[in-house]
mmCIF file of C-alpha atoms and ligand atoms in Angstrom:
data_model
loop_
_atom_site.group_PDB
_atom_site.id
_atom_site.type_symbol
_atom_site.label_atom_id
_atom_site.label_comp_id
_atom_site.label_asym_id
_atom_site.label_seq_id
_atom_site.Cartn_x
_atom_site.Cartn_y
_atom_site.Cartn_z
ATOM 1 C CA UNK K 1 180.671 161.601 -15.692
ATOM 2 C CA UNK K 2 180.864 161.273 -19.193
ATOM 3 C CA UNK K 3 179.991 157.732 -20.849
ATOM 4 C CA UNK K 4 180.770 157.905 -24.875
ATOM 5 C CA UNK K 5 179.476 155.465 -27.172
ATOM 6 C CA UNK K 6 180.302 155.217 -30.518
ATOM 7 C CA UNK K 7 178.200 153.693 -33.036
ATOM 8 C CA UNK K 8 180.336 151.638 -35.797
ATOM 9 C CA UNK K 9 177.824 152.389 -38.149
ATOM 10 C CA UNK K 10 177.165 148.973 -40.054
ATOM 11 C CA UNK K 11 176.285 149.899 -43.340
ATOM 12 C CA UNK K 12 179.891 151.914 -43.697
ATOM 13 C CA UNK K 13 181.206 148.846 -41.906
ATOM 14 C CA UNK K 14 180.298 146.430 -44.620
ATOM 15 C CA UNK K 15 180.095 148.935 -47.447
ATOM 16 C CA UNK K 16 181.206 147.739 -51.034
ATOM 17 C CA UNK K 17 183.577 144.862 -49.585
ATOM 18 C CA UNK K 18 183.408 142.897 -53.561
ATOM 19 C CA UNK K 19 184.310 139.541 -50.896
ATOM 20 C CA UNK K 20 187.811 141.403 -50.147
ATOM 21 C CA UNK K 21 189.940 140.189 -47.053
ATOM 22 C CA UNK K 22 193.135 142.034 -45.431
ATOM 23 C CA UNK K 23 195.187 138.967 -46.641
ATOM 24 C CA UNK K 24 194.276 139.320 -50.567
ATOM 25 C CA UNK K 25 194.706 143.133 -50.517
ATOM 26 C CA UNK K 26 198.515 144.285 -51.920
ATOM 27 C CA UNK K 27 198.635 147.975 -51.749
ATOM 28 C CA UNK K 28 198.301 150.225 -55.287
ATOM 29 C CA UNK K 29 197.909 153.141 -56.846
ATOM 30 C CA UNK K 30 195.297 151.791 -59.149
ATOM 31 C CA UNK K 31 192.065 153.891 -58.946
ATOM 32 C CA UNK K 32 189.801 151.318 -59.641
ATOM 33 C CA UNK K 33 190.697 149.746 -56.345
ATOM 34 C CA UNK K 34 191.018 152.668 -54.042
ATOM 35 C CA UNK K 35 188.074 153.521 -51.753
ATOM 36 C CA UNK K 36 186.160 156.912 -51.527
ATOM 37 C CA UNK K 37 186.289 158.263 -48.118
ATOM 38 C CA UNK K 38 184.341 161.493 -47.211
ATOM 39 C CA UNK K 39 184.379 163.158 -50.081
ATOM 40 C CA UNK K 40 188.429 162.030 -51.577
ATOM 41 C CA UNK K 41 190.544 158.992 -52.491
ATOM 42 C CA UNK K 42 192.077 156.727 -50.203
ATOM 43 C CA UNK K 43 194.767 154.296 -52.311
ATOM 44 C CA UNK K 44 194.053 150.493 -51.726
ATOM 45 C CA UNK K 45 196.070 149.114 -48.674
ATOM 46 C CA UNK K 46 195.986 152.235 -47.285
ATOM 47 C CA UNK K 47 194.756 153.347 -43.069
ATOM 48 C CA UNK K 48 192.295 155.845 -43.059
ATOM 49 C CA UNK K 49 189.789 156.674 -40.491
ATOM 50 C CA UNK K 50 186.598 158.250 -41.496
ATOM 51 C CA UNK K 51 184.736 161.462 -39.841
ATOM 52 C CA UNK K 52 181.464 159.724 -38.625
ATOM 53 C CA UNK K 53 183.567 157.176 -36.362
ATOM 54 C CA UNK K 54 186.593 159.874 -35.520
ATOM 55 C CA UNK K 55 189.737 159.580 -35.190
ATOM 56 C CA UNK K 56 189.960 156.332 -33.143
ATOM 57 C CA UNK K 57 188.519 153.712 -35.745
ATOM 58 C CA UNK K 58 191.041 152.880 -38.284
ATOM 59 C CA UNK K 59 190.101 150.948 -41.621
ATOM 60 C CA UNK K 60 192.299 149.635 -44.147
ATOM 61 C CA UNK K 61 191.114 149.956 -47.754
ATOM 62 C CA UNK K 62 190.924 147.058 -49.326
ATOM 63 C CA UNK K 63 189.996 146.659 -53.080
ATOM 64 C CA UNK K 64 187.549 149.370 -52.318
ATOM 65 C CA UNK K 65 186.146 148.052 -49.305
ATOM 66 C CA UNK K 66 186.716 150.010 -45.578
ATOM 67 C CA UNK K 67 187.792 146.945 -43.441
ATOM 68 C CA UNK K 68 187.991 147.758 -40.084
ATOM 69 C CA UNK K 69 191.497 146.744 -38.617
ATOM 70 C CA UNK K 70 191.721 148.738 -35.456
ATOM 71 C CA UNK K 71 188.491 150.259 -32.381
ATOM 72 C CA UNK K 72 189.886 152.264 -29.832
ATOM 73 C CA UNK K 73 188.704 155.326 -27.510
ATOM 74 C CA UNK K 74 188.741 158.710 -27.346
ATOM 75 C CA UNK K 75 191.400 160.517 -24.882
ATOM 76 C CA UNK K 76 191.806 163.709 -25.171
ATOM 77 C CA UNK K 77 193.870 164.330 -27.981
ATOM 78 C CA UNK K 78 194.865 160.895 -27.839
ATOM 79 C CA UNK K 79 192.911 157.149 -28.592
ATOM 80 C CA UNK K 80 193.039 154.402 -26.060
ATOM 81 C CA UNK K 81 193.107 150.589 -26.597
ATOM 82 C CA UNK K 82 190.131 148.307 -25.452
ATOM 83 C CA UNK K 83 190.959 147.320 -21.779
ATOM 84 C CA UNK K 84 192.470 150.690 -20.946
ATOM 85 C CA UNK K 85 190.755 151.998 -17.626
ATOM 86 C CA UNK K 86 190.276 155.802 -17.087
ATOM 87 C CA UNK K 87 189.767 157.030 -14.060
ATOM 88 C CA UNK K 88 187.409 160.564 -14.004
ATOM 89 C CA UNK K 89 187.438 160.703 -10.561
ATOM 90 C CA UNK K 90 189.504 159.079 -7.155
ATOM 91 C CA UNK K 91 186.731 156.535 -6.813
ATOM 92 C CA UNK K 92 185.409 155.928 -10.251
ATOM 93 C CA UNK K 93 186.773 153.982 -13.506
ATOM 94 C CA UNK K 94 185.718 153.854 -16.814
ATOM 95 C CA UNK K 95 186.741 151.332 -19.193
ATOM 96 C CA UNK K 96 186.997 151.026 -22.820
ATOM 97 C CA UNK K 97 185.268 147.596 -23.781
ATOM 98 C CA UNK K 98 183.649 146.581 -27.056
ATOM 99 C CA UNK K 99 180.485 145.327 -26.775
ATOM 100 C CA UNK K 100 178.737 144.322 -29.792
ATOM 101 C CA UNK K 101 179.176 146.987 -32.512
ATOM 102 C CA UNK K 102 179.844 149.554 -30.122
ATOM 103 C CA UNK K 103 182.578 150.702 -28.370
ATOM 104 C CA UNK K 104 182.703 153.247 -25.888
ATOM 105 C CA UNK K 105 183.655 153.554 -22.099
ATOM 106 C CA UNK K 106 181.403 151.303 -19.834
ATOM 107 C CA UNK K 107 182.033 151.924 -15.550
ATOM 108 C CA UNK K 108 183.490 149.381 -14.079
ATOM 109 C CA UNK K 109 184.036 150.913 -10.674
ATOM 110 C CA UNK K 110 182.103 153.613 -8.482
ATOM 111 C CA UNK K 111 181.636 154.726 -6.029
ATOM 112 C CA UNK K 112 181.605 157.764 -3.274
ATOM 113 C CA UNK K 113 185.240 159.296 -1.963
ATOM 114 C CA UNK K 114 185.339 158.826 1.664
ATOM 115 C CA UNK K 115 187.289 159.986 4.353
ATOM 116 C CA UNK K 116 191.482 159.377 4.050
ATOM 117 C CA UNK K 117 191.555 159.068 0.190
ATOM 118 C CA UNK K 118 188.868 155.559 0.823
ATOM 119 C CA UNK K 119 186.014 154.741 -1.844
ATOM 120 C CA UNK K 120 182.722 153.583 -0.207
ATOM 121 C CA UNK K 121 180.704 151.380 -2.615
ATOM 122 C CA UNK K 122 177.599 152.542 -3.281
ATOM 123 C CA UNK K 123 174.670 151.981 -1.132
ATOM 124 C CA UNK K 124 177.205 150.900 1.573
ATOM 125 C CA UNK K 125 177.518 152.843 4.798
ATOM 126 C CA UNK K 126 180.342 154.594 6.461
ATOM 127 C CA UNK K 127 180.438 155.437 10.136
ATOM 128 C CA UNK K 128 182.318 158.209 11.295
ATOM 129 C CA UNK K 129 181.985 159.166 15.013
ATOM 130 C CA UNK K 130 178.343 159.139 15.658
ATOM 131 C CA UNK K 131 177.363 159.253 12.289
ATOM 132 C CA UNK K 132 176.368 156.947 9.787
ATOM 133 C CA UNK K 133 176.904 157.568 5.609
ATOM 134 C CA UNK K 134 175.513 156.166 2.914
ATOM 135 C CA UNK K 135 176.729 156.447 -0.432
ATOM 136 C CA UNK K 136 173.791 157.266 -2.853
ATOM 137 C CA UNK K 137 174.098 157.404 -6.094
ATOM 138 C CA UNK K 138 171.409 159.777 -8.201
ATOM 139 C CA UNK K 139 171.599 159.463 -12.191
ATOM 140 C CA UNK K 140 175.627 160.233 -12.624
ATOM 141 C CA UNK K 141 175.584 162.079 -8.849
ATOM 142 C CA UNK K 142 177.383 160.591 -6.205
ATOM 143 C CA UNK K 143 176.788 161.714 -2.384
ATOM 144 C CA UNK K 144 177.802 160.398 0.696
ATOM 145 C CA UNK K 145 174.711 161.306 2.466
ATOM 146 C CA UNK K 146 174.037 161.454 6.712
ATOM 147 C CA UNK K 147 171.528 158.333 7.185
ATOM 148 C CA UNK K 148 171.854 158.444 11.099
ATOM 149 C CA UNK K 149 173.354 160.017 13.454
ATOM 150 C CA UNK K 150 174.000 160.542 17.317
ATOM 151 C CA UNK K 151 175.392 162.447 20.166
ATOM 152 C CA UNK K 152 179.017 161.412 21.853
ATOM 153 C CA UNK K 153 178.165 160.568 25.551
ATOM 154 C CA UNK K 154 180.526 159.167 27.696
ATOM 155 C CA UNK K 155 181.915 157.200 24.704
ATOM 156 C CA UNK K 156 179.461 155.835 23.443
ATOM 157 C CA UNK K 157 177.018 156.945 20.878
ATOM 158 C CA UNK K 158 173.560 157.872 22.106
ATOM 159 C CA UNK K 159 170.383 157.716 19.308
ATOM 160 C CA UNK K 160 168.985 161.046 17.998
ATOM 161 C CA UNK K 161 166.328 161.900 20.787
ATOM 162 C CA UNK K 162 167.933 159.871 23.736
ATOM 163 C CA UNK K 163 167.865 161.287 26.933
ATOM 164 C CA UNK K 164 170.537 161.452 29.981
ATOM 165 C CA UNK K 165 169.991 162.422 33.389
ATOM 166 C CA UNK K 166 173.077 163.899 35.500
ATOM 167 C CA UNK K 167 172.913 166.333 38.658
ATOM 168 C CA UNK K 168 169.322 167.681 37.933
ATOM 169 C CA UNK K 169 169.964 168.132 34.375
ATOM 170 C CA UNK K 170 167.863 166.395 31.780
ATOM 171 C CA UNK K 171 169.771 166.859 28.172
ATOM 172 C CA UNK K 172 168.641 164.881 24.880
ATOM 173 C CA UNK K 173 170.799 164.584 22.013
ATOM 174 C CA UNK K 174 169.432 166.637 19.112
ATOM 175 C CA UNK K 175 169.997 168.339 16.260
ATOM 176 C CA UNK K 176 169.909 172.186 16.062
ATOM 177 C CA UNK K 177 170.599 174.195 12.577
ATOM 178 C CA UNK K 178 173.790 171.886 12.008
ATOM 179 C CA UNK K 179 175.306 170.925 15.275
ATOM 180 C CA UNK K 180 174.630 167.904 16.869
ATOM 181 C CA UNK K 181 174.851 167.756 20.771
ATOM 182 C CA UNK K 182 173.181 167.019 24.090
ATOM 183 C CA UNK K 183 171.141 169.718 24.751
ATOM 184 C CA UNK K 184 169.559 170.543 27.739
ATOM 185 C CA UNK K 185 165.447 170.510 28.186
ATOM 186 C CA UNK K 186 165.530 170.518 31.728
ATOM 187 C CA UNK K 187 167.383 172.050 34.218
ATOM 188 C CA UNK K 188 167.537 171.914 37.821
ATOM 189 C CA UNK K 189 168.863 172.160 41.165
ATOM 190 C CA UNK K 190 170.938 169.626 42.983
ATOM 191 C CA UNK K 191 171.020 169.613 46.849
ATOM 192 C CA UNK K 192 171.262 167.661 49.843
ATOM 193 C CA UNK K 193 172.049 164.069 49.465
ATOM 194 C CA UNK K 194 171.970 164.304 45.219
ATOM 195 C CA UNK K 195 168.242 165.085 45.226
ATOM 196 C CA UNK K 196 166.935 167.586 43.027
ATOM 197 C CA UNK K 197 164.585 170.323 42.742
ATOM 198 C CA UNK K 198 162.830 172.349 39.347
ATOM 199 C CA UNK K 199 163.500 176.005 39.299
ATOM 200 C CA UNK K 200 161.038 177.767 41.808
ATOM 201 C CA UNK K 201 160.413 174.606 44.006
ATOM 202 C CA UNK K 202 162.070 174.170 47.492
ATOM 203 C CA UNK K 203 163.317 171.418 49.761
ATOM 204 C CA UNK K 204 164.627 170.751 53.167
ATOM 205 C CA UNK K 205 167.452 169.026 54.354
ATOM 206 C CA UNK K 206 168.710 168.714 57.689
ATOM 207 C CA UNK K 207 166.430 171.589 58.717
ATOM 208 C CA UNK K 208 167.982 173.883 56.015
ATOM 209 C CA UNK K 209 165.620 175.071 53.344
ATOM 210 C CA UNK K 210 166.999 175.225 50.070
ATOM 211 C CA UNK K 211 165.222 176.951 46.862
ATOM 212 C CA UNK K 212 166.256 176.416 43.136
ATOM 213 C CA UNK K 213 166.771 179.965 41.558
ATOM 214 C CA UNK K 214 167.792 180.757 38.154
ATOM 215 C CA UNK K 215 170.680 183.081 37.723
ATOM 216 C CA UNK K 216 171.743 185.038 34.043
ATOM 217 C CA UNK K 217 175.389 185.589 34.022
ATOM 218 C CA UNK K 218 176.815 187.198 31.024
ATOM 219 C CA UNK K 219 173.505 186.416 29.064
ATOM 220 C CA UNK K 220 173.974 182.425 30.075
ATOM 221 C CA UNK K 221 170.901 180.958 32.737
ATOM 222 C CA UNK K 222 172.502 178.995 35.707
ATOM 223 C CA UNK K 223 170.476 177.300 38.311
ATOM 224 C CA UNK K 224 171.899 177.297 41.672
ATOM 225 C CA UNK K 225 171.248 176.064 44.856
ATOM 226 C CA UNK K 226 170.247 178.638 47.458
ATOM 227 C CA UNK K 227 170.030 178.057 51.462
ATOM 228 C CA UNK K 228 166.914 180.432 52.453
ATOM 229 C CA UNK K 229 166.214 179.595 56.063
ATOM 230 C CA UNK K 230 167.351 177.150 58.766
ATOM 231 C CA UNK K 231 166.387 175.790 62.116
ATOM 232 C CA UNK K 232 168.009 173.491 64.950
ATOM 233 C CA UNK K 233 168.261 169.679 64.250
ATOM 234 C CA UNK K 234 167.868 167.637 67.364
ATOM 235 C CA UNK K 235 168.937 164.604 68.202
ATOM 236 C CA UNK K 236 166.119 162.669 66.154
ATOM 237 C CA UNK K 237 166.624 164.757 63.135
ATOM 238 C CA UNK K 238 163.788 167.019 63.952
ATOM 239 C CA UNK K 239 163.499 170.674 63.132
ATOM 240 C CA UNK K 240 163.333 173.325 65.720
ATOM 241 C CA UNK K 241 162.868 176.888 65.065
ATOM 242 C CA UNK K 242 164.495 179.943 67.028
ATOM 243 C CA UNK K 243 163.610 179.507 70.706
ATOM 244 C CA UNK K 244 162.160 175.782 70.687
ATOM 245 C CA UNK K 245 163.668 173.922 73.236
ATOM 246 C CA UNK K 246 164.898 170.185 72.223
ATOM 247 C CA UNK K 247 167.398 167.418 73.311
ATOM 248 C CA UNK K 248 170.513 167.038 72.053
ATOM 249 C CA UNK K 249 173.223 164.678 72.527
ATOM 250 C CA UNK K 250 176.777 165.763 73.467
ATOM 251 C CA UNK K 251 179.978 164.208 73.545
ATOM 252 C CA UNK K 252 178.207 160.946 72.189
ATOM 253 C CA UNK K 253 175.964 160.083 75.552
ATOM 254 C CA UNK K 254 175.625 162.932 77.158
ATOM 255 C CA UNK K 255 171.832 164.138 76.516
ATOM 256 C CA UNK K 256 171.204 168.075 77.423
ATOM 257 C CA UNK K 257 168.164 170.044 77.213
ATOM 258 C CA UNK K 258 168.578 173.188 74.939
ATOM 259 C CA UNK K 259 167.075 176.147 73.117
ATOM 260 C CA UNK K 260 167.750 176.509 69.428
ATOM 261 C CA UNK K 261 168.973 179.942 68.523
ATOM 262 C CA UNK K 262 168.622 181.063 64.736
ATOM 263 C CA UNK K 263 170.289 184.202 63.445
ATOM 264 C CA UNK K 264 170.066 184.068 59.361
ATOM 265 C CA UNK K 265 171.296 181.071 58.426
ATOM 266 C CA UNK K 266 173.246 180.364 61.724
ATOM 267 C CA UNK K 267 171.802 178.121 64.058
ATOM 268 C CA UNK K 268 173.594 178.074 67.707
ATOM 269 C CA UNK K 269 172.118 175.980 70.724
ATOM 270 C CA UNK K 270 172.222 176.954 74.355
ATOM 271 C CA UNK K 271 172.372 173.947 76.477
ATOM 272 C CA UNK K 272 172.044 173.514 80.298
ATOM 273 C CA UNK K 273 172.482 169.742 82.534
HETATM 274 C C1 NAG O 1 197.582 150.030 -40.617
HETATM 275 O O1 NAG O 1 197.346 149.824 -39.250
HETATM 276 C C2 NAG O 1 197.839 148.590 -38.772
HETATM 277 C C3 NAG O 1 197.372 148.442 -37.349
HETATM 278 O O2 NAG O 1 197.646 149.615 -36.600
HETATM 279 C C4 NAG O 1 199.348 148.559 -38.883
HETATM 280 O O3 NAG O 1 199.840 147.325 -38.393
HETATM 281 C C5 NAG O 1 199.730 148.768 -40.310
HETATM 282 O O4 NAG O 1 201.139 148.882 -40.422
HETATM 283 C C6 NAG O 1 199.091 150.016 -40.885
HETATM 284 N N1 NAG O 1 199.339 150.051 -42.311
HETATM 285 C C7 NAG O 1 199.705 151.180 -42.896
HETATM 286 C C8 NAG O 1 199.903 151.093 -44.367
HETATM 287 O O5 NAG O 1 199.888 152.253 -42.314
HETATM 288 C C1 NAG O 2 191.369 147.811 -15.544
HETATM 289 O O1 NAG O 2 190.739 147.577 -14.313
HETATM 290 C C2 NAG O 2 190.300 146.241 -14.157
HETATM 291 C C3 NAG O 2 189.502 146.164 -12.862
HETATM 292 O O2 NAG O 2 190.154 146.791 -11.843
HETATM 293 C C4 NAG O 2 191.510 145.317 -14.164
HETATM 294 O O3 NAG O 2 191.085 143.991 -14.007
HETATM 295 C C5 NAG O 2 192.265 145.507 -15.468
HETATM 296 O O4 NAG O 2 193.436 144.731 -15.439
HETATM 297 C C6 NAG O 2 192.615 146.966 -15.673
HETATM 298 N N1 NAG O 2 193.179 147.120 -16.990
HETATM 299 C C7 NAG O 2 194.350 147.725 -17.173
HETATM 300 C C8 NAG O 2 194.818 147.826 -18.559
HETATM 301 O O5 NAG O 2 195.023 148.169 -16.247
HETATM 302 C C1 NAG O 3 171.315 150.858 -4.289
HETATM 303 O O1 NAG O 3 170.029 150.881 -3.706
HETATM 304 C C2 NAG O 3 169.000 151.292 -4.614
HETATM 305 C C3 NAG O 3 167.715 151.437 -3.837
HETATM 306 O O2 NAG O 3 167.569 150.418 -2.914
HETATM 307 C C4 NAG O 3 168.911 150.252 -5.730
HETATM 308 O O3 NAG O 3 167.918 150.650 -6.645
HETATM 309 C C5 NAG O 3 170.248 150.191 -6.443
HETATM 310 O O4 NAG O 3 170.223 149.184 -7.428
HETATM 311 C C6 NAG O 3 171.373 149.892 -5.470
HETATM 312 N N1 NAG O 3 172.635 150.006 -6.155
HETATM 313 C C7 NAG O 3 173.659 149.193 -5.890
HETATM 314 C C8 NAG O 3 174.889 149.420 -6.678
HETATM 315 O O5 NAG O 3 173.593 148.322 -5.037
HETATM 316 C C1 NAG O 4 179.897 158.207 77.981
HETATM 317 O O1 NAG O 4 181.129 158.282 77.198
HETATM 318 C C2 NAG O 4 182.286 158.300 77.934
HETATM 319 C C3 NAG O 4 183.465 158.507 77.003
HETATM 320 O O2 NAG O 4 183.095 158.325 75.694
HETATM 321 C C4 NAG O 4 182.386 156.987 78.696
HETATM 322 O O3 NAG O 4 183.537 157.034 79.518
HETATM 323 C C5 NAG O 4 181.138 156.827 79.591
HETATM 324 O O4 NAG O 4 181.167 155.601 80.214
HETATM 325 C C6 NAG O 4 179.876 156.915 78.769
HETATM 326 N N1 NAG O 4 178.697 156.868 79.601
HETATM 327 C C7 NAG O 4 177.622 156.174 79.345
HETATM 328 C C8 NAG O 4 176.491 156.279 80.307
HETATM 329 O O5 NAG O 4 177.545 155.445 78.351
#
């Protein structure tokens, strides 16, 4: 962004004015009254501008004196009144003021382009999804920089470093290279009632032993769930192996005295009374 100030240089300004004012001045030919301008003649009564101030300041000559009659800005190849706003970019303005013996373009508005054609004010914050902007403004630099941001859980928002627990799986929302997600840190194996076990460890549940194994598919690790042995249940939820005899209840009342038979991971029960 481009501020321009002009100087009106004072000393041209006032320069040989003899007491003249715009009202006394009549415009003539006579030489004695017409004012030297960089280097020619301008007749009295006459517009000029002169190079030090360009082409926007206009002076009248008056009995030899510049008087100053008209301060605008530059525009391109055009001058713009005081109070004209520019804009230089969607979310910043410029205006031309006067202010003192300058005039120039001051800002009036700034600020950072948000999303959907929006201007967010500098130093305020924009939220978008899980992540928070602020517009920062460095020297004539505008940015609307990340200040926080979060993983999308469920619908809600979850903090940078937050951790969830679901079916064994411990993720934590993180940032890796540029994407933002849940990622997991711990994985594990769900079985029995929702209880879960780490890779390598092992649990029972109604007298079936399960193990947590790790599985590469296509270059991706799953963990699954793995029956490795089983025995007979009884009655009381006791574990019987192949050949142990043990009570079981049949038909609802019915108690019977029977061995446990394991083949694998079938269990059978052979029952007598
Ligand atoms: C000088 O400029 C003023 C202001 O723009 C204008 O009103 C006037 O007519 C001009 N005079 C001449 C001689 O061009
Ligand atoms: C320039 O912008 C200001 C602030 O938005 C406004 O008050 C003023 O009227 C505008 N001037 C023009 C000439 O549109
Ligand atoms: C923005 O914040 C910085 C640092 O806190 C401060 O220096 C600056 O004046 C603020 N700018 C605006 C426009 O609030
Ligand atoms: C056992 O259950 C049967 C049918 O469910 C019932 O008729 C019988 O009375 C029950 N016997 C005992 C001892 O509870």
């Amino acid at each position: 962004m481009v501020v321009y100030w002009t100087l009106v240089v004072l000393s041209v300004l006032y320069y040989n004015t003899n007491g003249a004012s715009i009202n006394q001045a009549a415009p003539t030919l006579d030489p004695t009254l017409a004012c030297s301008v960089d280097g020619h003649l301008v007749p009295n009564g006459q517009n000029f501008t002169i190079k030090i101030n360009g082409p926007c300041f206009t002076f009248k000559c008056v009995n030899r004196a510049y008087i100053p009659i008209e301060f605008k800005c530059p525009y391109g190849d055009t001058c713009l009144a005081i109070g004209s706003n520019v804009s230089t970019s969607q979310c910043i303005t410029q205006q031309c003021q006067k202010n003192g013996n300058y005039v120039g373009y001051n800002l009036i508005k700034d600020g950072c382009p948000g999303f959907g054609n929006t201007c967010i004010d500098v130093n305020a914050t924009y939220q978008d999804g899980c992540t928070t902007y602020k517009c920062l403004k460095n020297d004539n630099t505008y940015q609307l920089a990340p200040v926080e941001w979060g993983c999308r859980f469920r619908n809600t928002c979850l903090k940078a470093g937050h951790t969830e627990k679901s079916q064994c799986q411990v993720t934590r929302c993180e940032k890796r290279g540029d994407v933002i997600g849940m990622y997991p840190i711990q994985n594990g194996c769900q079985y029995g009632d929702g209880q879960c076990l780490n890779v390598g460890e092992q649990g029972l549940y109604k007298c079936v032993l399960y193990s947590c194994e790790t599985q590469n598919i296509n270059g991706l690790t799953y963990q699954t769930t793995k029956p490795i042995a089983a025995m007979c249940e009884d009655s009381q939820g006791m574990c019987h192996s192949n050949g142990g005899s043990m009570q079981m209840i049949i038909n609802g009342n019915i108690t019977a005295s029977c061995n446990c038979m394991v083949n694998g991971l079938n269990v059978g029960y052979q029952c007598s009374g």
